[in-house]
Short mmCIF file of C-alpha atoms in Angstrom, two decimals:
data_model
loop_
_atom_site.label_atom_id
_atom_site.label_comp_id
_atom_site.label_asym_id
_atom_site.label_seq_id
_atom_site.Cartn_x
_atom_site.Cartn_y
_atom_site.Cartn_z
CA UNK A 1 9.22 22.07 -15.99
CA UNK A 2 10.58 18.71 -14.96
CA UNK A 3 13.59 20.14 -13.16
CA UNK A 4 15.77 18.75 -15.94
CA UNK A 5 18.74 20.89 -14.95
CA UNK A 6 18.67 19.44 -11.45
CA UNK A 7 18.21 15.93 -12.80
CA UNK A 8 21.17 16.30 -15.13
CA UNK A 9 23.42 17.30 -12.26
CA UNK A 10 22.23 14.45 -10.07
CA UNK A 11 22.49 11.82 -12.74
CA UNK A 12 25.95 12.94 -13.81
CA UNK A 13 27.05 12.14 -10.28
CA UNK A 14 25.88 8.53 -10.58
CA UNK A 15 26.85 8.05 -14.23
CA UNK A 16 23.31 8.09 -15.63
CA UNK A 17 23.09 10.16 -18.80
CA UNK A 18 19.82 11.82 -19.76
CA UNK A 19 18.94 11.52 -23.47
CA UNK A 20 19.62 14.77 -25.30
CA UNK A 21 16.58 16.85 -26.04
CA UNK A 22 14.26 14.67 -23.99
CA UNK A 23 10.93 16.28 -23.20
CA UNK A 24 8.21 14.78 -21.00
CA UNK A 25 5.48 13.14 -23.08
CA UNK A 26 2.18 14.92 -22.87
CA UNK A 27 3.40 17.68 -20.52
CA UNK A 28 4.14 20.38 -23.12
CA UNK A 29 0.45 21.24 -23.27
CA UNK A 30 0.63 22.41 -19.68
CA UNK A 31 2.33 25.58 -20.96
CA UNK A 32 5.52 27.33 -19.97
CA UNK A 33 3.76 29.68 -17.56
CA UNK A 34 2.20 26.87 -15.56
CA UNK A 35 5.41 24.85 -15.42
CA UNK A 36 7.45 27.83 -14.25
CA UNK A 37 5.08 28.78 -11.44
CA UNK A 38 3.16 25.70 -10.24
CA UNK A 39 2.69 27.11 -6.74
CA UNK A 40 0.91 30.19 -8.09
CA UNK A 41 -1.27 28.00 -10.30
CA UNK A 42 -2.07 25.81 -7.31
CA UNK A 43 -3.08 28.79 -5.20
CA UNK A 44 -5.43 30.01 -7.91
CA UNK A 45 -6.99 26.55 -8.23
CA UNK A 46 -7.38 26.27 -4.45
CA UNK A 47 -9.51 29.42 -4.41
CA UNK A 48 -11.94 27.87 -6.90
CA UNK A 49 -12.62 24.73 -4.84
CA UNK A 50 -15.22 24.22 -2.12
CA UNK A 51 -14.05 22.94 1.30
CA UNK A 52 -15.20 19.41 0.43
CA UNK A 53 -13.46 19.52 -2.96
CA UNK A 54 -10.26 20.66 -1.29
CA UNK A 55 -10.29 17.80 1.20
CA UNK A 56 -11.04 15.39 -1.64
CA UNK A 57 -7.65 16.25 -3.17
CA UNK A 58 -6.00 14.49 -0.22
CA UNK A 59 -7.42 11.07 -1.05
CA UNK A 60 -6.87 8.36 -3.64
CA UNK A 61 -9.39 5.55 -4.12
CA UNK A 62 -9.30 2.34 -6.11
CA UNK A 63 -11.31 1.81 -9.31
CA UNK A 64 -11.37 -1.05 -11.76
CA UNK A 65 -8.51 -0.82 -14.23
CA UNK A 66 -10.69 -2.31 -16.95
CA UNK A 67 -14.24 -1.01 -16.54
CA UNK A 68 -15.12 1.29 -13.65
CA UNK A 69 -18.84 1.05 -12.99
CA UNK A 70 -21.06 4.12 -13.39
CA UNK A 71 -22.08 3.62 -9.75
CA UNK A 72 -18.47 3.76 -8.57
CA UNK A 73 -17.70 6.84 -10.64
CA UNK A 74 -20.85 8.58 -9.43
CA UNK A 75 -19.95 7.85 -5.79
CA UNK A 76 -16.41 9.15 -6.24
CA UNK A 77 -17.71 12.30 -7.89
CA UNK A 78 -20.34 12.80 -5.21
CA UNK A 79 -17.72 12.56 -2.48
CA UNK A 80 -15.25 14.75 -4.41
CA UNK A 81 -12.47 12.14 -4.30
CA UNK A 82 -9.61 13.83 -6.12
CA UNK A 83 -7.40 10.92 -7.21
CA UNK A 84 -7.72 7.27 -8.24
CA UNK A 85 -5.59 4.19 -8.68
CA UNK A 86 -6.37 1.70 -11.43
CA UNK A 87 -6.85 -1.37 -9.26
CA UNK A 88 -6.24 -4.88 -10.54
CA UNK A 89 -4.51 -6.20 -13.65
CA UNK A 90 -5.54 -5.21 -17.15
CA UNK A 91 -4.46 -6.54 -20.55
CA UNK A 92 -6.43 -3.88 -22.44
CA UNK A 93 -3.26 -2.22 -23.73
CA UNK A 94 -2.46 1.45 -24.04
CA UNK A 95 -5.54 2.39 -26.08
CA UNK A 96 -7.96 0.50 -23.84
CA UNK A 97 -6.44 1.96 -20.69
CA UNK A 98 -6.49 5.45 -22.21
CA UNK A 99 -10.24 5.12 -22.71
CA UNK A 100 -10.70 4.28 -19.02
CA UNK A 101 -8.36 7.08 -17.94
CA UNK A 102 -10.13 9.59 -20.16
CA UNK A 103 -13.50 8.74 -18.66
CA UNK A 104 -12.14 9.09 -15.13
CA UNK A 105 -10.41 12.38 -15.88
CA UNK A 106 -13.54 13.93 -17.35
CA UNK A 107 -15.86 12.55 -14.68
CA UNK A 108 -13.76 13.40 -11.62
CA UNK A 109 -12.28 16.72 -12.69
CA UNK A 110 -13.63 19.73 -10.82
CA UNK A 111 -13.02 23.45 -11.37
CA UNK A 112 -10.28 22.67 -13.87
CA UNK A 113 -8.49 20.27 -11.48
CA UNK A 114 -8.03 16.78 -12.89
CA UNK A 115 -7.23 13.67 -10.83
CA UNK A 116 -3.95 11.91 -10.54
CA UNK A 117 -4.59 8.53 -12.17
CA UNK A 118 -2.15 6.03 -10.70
CA UNK A 119 -1.07 2.44 -11.18
CA UNK A 120 1.52 -0.03 -9.86
CA UNK A 121 3.91 -0.64 -12.76
CA UNK A 122 7.12 -2.01 -11.28
CA UNK A 123 7.81 -5.01 -13.51
CA UNK A 124 7.73 -8.77 -13.07
CA UNK A 125 4.77 -9.89 -11.01
CA UNK A 126 3.88 -6.29 -10.19
CA UNK A 127 2.92 -4.97 -13.61
CA UNK A 128 -0.73 -4.01 -13.53
CA UNK A 129 -1.07 -2.80 -17.12
CA UNK A 130 -0.17 -4.94 -20.12
CA UNK A 131 -1.38 -5.66 -23.63
CA UNK A 132 -0.76 -3.85 -26.94
CA UNK A 133 1.53 -0.88 -26.49
CA UNK A 134 2.89 -1.89 -23.08
CA UNK A 135 6.31 -3.53 -22.82
CA UNK A 136 6.71 -6.70 -20.79
CA UNK A 137 8.80 -5.32 -17.93
CA UNK A 138 11.38 -7.52 -16.20
CA UNK A 139 11.51 -7.79 -12.42
CA UNK A 140 13.30 -5.07 -10.52
CA UNK A 141 16.01 -7.59 -9.66
CA UNK A 142 16.63 -8.11 -13.39
CA UNK A 143 16.48 -4.35 -13.98
CA UNK A 144 19.17 -3.95 -11.34
CA UNK A 145 21.59 -5.93 -13.49
CA UNK A 146 21.43 -3.30 -16.24
CA UNK A 147 23.75 -0.32 -16.38
CA UNK A 148 21.89 2.68 -14.92
CA UNK A 149 22.11 4.58 -18.23
CA UNK A 150 20.49 1.66 -20.06
CA UNK A 151 17.82 1.30 -17.40
CA UNK A 152 17.00 4.99 -17.58
CA UNK A 153 16.39 4.78 -21.32
CA UNK A 154 14.10 1.80 -20.84
CA UNK A 155 12.30 3.52 -17.99
CA UNK A 156 11.70 6.55 -20.19
CA UNK A 157 9.98 4.26 -22.69
CA UNK A 158 7.88 2.65 -19.94
CA UNK A 159 6.93 6.05 -18.61
CA UNK A 160 5.92 7.19 -22.06
CA UNK A 161 3.64 4.19 -22.40
CA UNK A 162 1.92 5.05 -19.14
CA UNK A 163 1.54 8.69 -20.16
CA UNK A 164 0.03 7.63 -23.49
CA UNK A 165 -2.47 5.52 -21.53
CA UNK A 166 -3.53 8.54 -19.47
CA UNK A 167 -1.72 7.44 -16.33
CA UNK A 168 -0.09 10.37 -14.55
CA UNK A 169 1.41 8.68 -11.48
CA UNK A 170 3.29 5.41 -11.10
CA UNK A 171 3.48 3.98 -7.58
CA UNK A 172 7.02 2.78 -8.26
CA UNK A 173 9.97 2.25 -8.04
CA UNK A 174 10.78 0.30 -4.87
CA UNK A 175 13.78 1.65 -2.95
CA UNK A 176 13.77 -1.30 -0.54
CA UNK A 177 17.02 -3.25 -0.19
CA UNK A 178 16.84 -6.96 0.62
CA UNK A 179 19.98 -8.58 2.10
CA UNK A 180 21.57 -11.25 -0.09
CA UNK A 181 21.62 -14.11 2.44
CA UNK A 182 17.99 -15.22 2.11
CA UNK A 183 16.23 -12.75 -0.19
CA UNK A 184 13.10 -14.82 -0.78
CA UNK A 185 12.53 -15.03 2.97
CA UNK A 186 11.45 -11.37 2.87
CA UNK A 187 7.67 -11.59 2.32
CA UNK A 188 6.77 -8.25 0.70
CA UNK A 189 9.81 -7.52 -1.49
CA UNK A 190 12.39 -10.31 -1.84
CA UNK A 191 9.82 -13.03 -2.39
CA UNK A 192 8.77 -11.34 -5.64
CA UNK A 193 12.19 -9.99 -6.78
CA UNK A 194 10.98 -6.41 -6.31
CA UNK A 195 14.40 -5.16 -5.14
CA UNK A 196 17.05 -3.78 -7.52
CA UNK A 197 19.81 -5.48 -5.57
CA UNK A 198 21.19 -6.59 -2.24
CA UNK A 199 23.22 -3.55 -1.20
CA UNK A 200 21.97 0.03 -0.80
CA UNK A 201 24.91 1.28 -2.87
CA UNK A 202 23.77 -0.95 -5.75
CA UNK A 203 20.08 -0.14 -5.39
CA UNK A 204 20.43 3.65 -5.21
CA UNK A 205 21.60 4.41 -8.78
CA UNK A 206 18.92 2.15 -10.24
CA UNK A 207 16.17 3.83 -8.22
CA UNK A 208 17.44 7.18 -9.52
CA UNK A 209 17.61 5.85 -13.09
CA UNK A 210 14.00 4.63 -13.06
CA UNK A 211 12.78 7.80 -11.37
CA UNK A 212 14.55 10.05 -13.88
CA UNK A 213 13.60 7.92 -16.88
CA UNK A 214 9.91 7.67 -16.12
CA UNK A 215 9.74 11.38 -15.30
CA UNK A 216 11.27 12.11 -18.70
CA UNK A 217 8.69 9.78 -20.20
CA UNK A 218 5.94 11.96 -18.78
CA UNK A 219 4.73 10.28 -15.61
CA UNK A 220 5.35 11.12 -11.97
CA UNK A 221 6.96 8.41 -9.85
CA UNK A 222 6.66 7.32 -6.23
CA UNK A 223 9.64 6.14 -4.20
CA UNK A 224 8.49 3.40 -1.81
CA UNK A 225 8.15 2.01 0.91
CA UNK A 226 9.79 4.50 3.27
CA UNK A 227 11.76 3.87 5.44
CA UNK A 228 12.07 0.38 3.96
CA UNK A 229 10.54 -3.09 3.87
CA UNK A 230 13.59 -5.03 2.69
CA UNK A 231 14.07 -6.69 6.07
CA UNK A 232 10.44 -6.79 7.18
CA UNK A 233 9.20 -9.88 8.98
CA UNK A 234 5.88 -9.94 7.15
CA UNK A 235 3.73 -8.49 4.40
CA UNK A 236 1.66 -5.52 5.59
CA UNK A 237 -1.08 -6.50 3.14
CA UNK A 238 -1.58 -9.77 4.99
CA UNK A 239 -0.27 -9.32 8.55
CA UNK A 240 -1.36 -6.96 11.29
CA UNK A 241 1.91 -6.20 13.06
CA UNK A 242 4.90 -6.11 10.70
CA UNK A 243 8.28 -4.86 11.88
CA UNK A 244 11.54 -3.93 10.16
CA UNK A 245 14.86 -3.22 11.94
CA UNK A 246 15.81 -0.09 9.95
CA UNK A 247 17.32 2.70 12.07
CA UNK A 248 17.00 6.45 11.61
CA UNK A 249 20.35 7.09 9.93
CA UNK A 250 20.77 3.68 8.32
CA UNK A 251 22.60 3.11 5.05
CA UNK A 252 19.37 1.43 3.87
CA UNK A 253 17.89 4.92 3.43
CA UNK A 254 20.37 5.83 0.66
CA UNK A 255 18.15 4.56 -2.21
CA UNK A 256 15.27 6.73 -0.96
CA UNK A 257 17.56 9.75 -0.91
CA UNK A 258 18.70 8.92 -4.46
CA UNK A 259 15.12 8.84 -5.74
CA UNK A 260 14.28 12.11 -4.01
CA UNK A 261 17.43 13.80 -5.33
CA UNK A 262 16.55 12.56 -8.83
CA UNK A 263 13.35 14.60 -8.67
CA UNK A 264 10.59 12.25 -7.49
CA UNK A 265 7.56 14.26 -6.33
CA UNK A 266 6.00 11.40 -4.33
CA UNK A 267 7.25 9.12 -1.57
CA UNK A 268 5.11 6.30 -0.19
CA UNK A 269 5.35 5.69 3.55
CA UNK A 270 5.00 2.10 4.71
CA UNK A 271 2.50 0.58 7.12
CA UNK A 272 5.12 -1.38 9.06
CA UNK A 273 6.42 -0.47 12.52
CA UNK A 274 10.10 0.33 13.08
CA UNK A 275 11.05 -0.51 16.69
CA UNK A 276 14.46 1.17 16.35
CA UNK A 277 12.82 4.42 15.20
CA UNK A 278 9.31 4.70 16.69
CA UNK A 279 8.11 1.51 18.40
CA UNK A 280 4.75 3.05 19.30
CA UNK A 281 3.47 3.83 15.81
CA UNK A 282 3.41 2.36 12.30
CA UNK A 283 5.42 4.56 9.94
CA UNK A 284 2.23 6.01 8.42
CA UNK A 285 1.24 7.40 11.84
CA UNK A 286 4.74 8.42 12.97
CA UNK A 287 5.82 12.05 13.16
CA UNK A 288 9.37 10.82 13.68
CA UNK A 289 9.32 8.90 10.40
CA UNK A 290 7.45 11.42 8.23
CA UNK A 291 8.28 14.83 9.69
CA UNK A 292 11.59 13.96 11.31
CA UNK A 293 13.22 11.60 8.83
CA UNK A 294 11.56 12.09 5.46
CA UNK A 295 10.96 15.83 5.65
CA UNK A 296 13.84 16.71 7.98
CA UNK A 297 16.72 14.30 7.41
CA UNK A 298 16.11 13.63 3.70
CA UNK A 299 14.75 17.07 2.84
CA UNK A 300 11.72 15.79 0.92
CA UNK A 301 9.23 18.56 0.09
CA UNK A 302 6.78 16.69 -2.13
CA UNK A 303 3.70 14.54 -1.56
CA UNK A 304 3.85 11.86 1.13
CA UNK A 305 1.37 9.18 0.09
CA UNK A 306 0.36 6.21 2.21
CA UNK A 307 0.35 2.59 1.20
CA UNK A 308 -3.22 1.34 0.91
CA UNK A 309 -5.10 1.54 4.19
CA UNK A 310 -7.07 -1.51 3.08
CA UNK A 311 -4.01 -3.54 4.13
CA UNK A 312 -4.39 -5.75 7.19
CA UNK A 313 -1.63 -3.85 9.01
CA UNK A 314 -3.94 -0.87 9.63
CA UNK A 315 -7.39 -2.15 8.64
CA UNK A 316 -8.45 -2.52 12.28
CA UNK A 317 -7.96 1.22 12.91
CA UNK A 318 -11.30 3.05 12.50
CA UNK A 319 -11.24 5.09 9.24
CA UNK A 320 -11.78 8.47 10.92
CA UNK A 321 -8.98 7.87 13.43
CA UNK A 322 -6.64 6.54 10.74
CA UNK A 323 -7.10 9.60 8.56
CA UNK A 324 -6.55 12.08 11.37
CA UNK A 325 -3.45 10.27 12.64
CA UNK A 326 -1.97 10.09 9.14
CA UNK A 327 -2.37 13.79 8.39
CA UNK A 328 -1.27 14.84 11.87
CA UNK A 329 1.91 12.78 11.43
CA UNK A 330 2.75 14.69 8.26
CA UNK A 331 1.09 12.65 5.50
CA UNK A 332 -0.24 14.41 2.40
CA UNK A 333 -2.34 11.93 0.42
CA UNK A 334 -4.13 8.90 1.84
CA UNK A 335 -4.58 5.86 -0.39
CA UNK A 336 -7.26 3.26 0.23
CA UNK A 337 -8.17 0.89 -2.58
CA UNK A 338 -11.62 0.52 -1.03
CA UNK A 339 -13.96 3.48 -1.50
CA UNK A 340 -16.39 3.49 1.50
CA UNK A 341 -13.70 4.04 4.18
CA UNK A 342 -12.49 7.11 2.29
CA UNK A 343 -15.89 8.72 2.54
CA UNK A 344 -15.78 8.37 6.35
CA UNK A 345 -12.21 9.71 6.35
CA UNK A 346 -13.22 12.78 4.38
CA UNK A 347 -16.04 13.54 6.78
CA UNK A 348 -13.65 13.25 9.72
CA UNK A 349 -11.12 15.63 8.15
CA UNK A 350 -13.81 18.17 7.30
CA UNK A 351 -15.20 18.06 10.83
CA UNK A 352 -11.79 18.26 12.50
CA UNK A 353 -10.63 21.25 10.51
CA UNK A 354 -13.76 23.14 11.51
CA UNK A 355 -12.99 22.63 15.21
CA UNK A 356 -9.17 22.78 15.19
CA UNK A 357 -7.51 25.80 13.51
CA UNK A 358 -4.07 24.19 13.64
CA UNK A 359 -5.36 21.07 11.86
CA UNK A 360 -7.15 23.31 9.33
CA UNK A 361 -3.82 24.98 8.57
CA UNK A 362 -2.21 21.56 8.07
CA UNK A 363 -4.97 20.52 5.68
CA UNK A 364 -4.64 23.70 3.64
CA UNK A 365 -0.89 23.20 3.29
CA UNK A 366 -1.43 19.59 2.22
CA UNK A 367 -4.05 20.53 -0.38
CA UNK A 368 -1.75 23.19 -1.81
CA UNK A 369 1.07 20.64 -1.97
CA UNK A 370 -1.12 18.23 -3.96
CA UNK A 371 -2.32 21.01 -6.25
CA UNK A 372 1.25 22.16 -6.81
CA UNK A 373 2.18 18.62 -7.89
CA UNK A 374 -0.84 18.61 -10.20
CA UNK A 375 0.17 21.96 -11.69
CA UNK A 376 3.66 20.62 -12.39
CA UNK A 377 2.09 17.53 -14.00
CA UNK A 378 -0.20 19.57 -16.24
CA UNK A 379 -3.37 18.52 -14.40
CA UNK A 380 -4.58 22.07 -13.67
#
């Protein structure tokens, strides 16, 4: 169901105790049969989708977190986009957000397949959803000062709030480690206190605690930004060529491994370039990073999602080329907070799979991976 047996074993090893009798909020309705065989459910759903609907499962687009326009929803439905992120801050509270999520789920669902509805709910300055029913979350740096067992209990509550609001995927927590010397000099993470601490050994148990807690609360989590932005020389949202000195077998990867071992189904790959790993490609286009490190070294079998391709780091890459490079490198779901580029990306993927049998096989495997995650989340 939520791999609770595996989680219990993992968390015992890092002294994080799972609350007795915990059951994921809102997931019981998925049924025991679906939870026990998500791959079979995914295969059945795949057979019911058209080629365009299948490709649409590989994309996530941005919509207003407060009031998606009928035009935007119609365009997403017409292009079969299978997943959305609630973009921008909202103070509408749990009930108000649930109304938005419900409309999106009913409008974008196809052949019994509902969308992942995502948000960025880290805490501190990166808390997109607030208002009645949502806790005011402290920064990750403050969360890192809590005992992991305490943090897990709080994360379960935060996850439950998201689930009650109809959110099924949180693009958090950050597994990036920022060195202690000058933390605020790190533009994407340290500047906003998004790190749980200054040593990988301190960050790892807190990443696992948040991942396990929010999963128990009923929402999938995303470990980000692989292989790390804690020492990056810029913010990929704002700068074209951002680098980070992480190496392939660095200790800075330990928090990512902890989140994966704790059961996270999603990992977000960064848009930075890692000269000590693959100097020729940003991580999102690197087979070494995705296939070699994340899939091979860390053993991750879930969904590899990109950071938003609207970021300046990759915005200059033509949409069609960006999509093909991402999926060929091993990516599973491409996020772009802007909708029009996604439509061009979908067309490129559809055309390429018609002409390249190997690419078509890759796309099928990716779609099945997304559908398997949806089956486990009760979205099929």
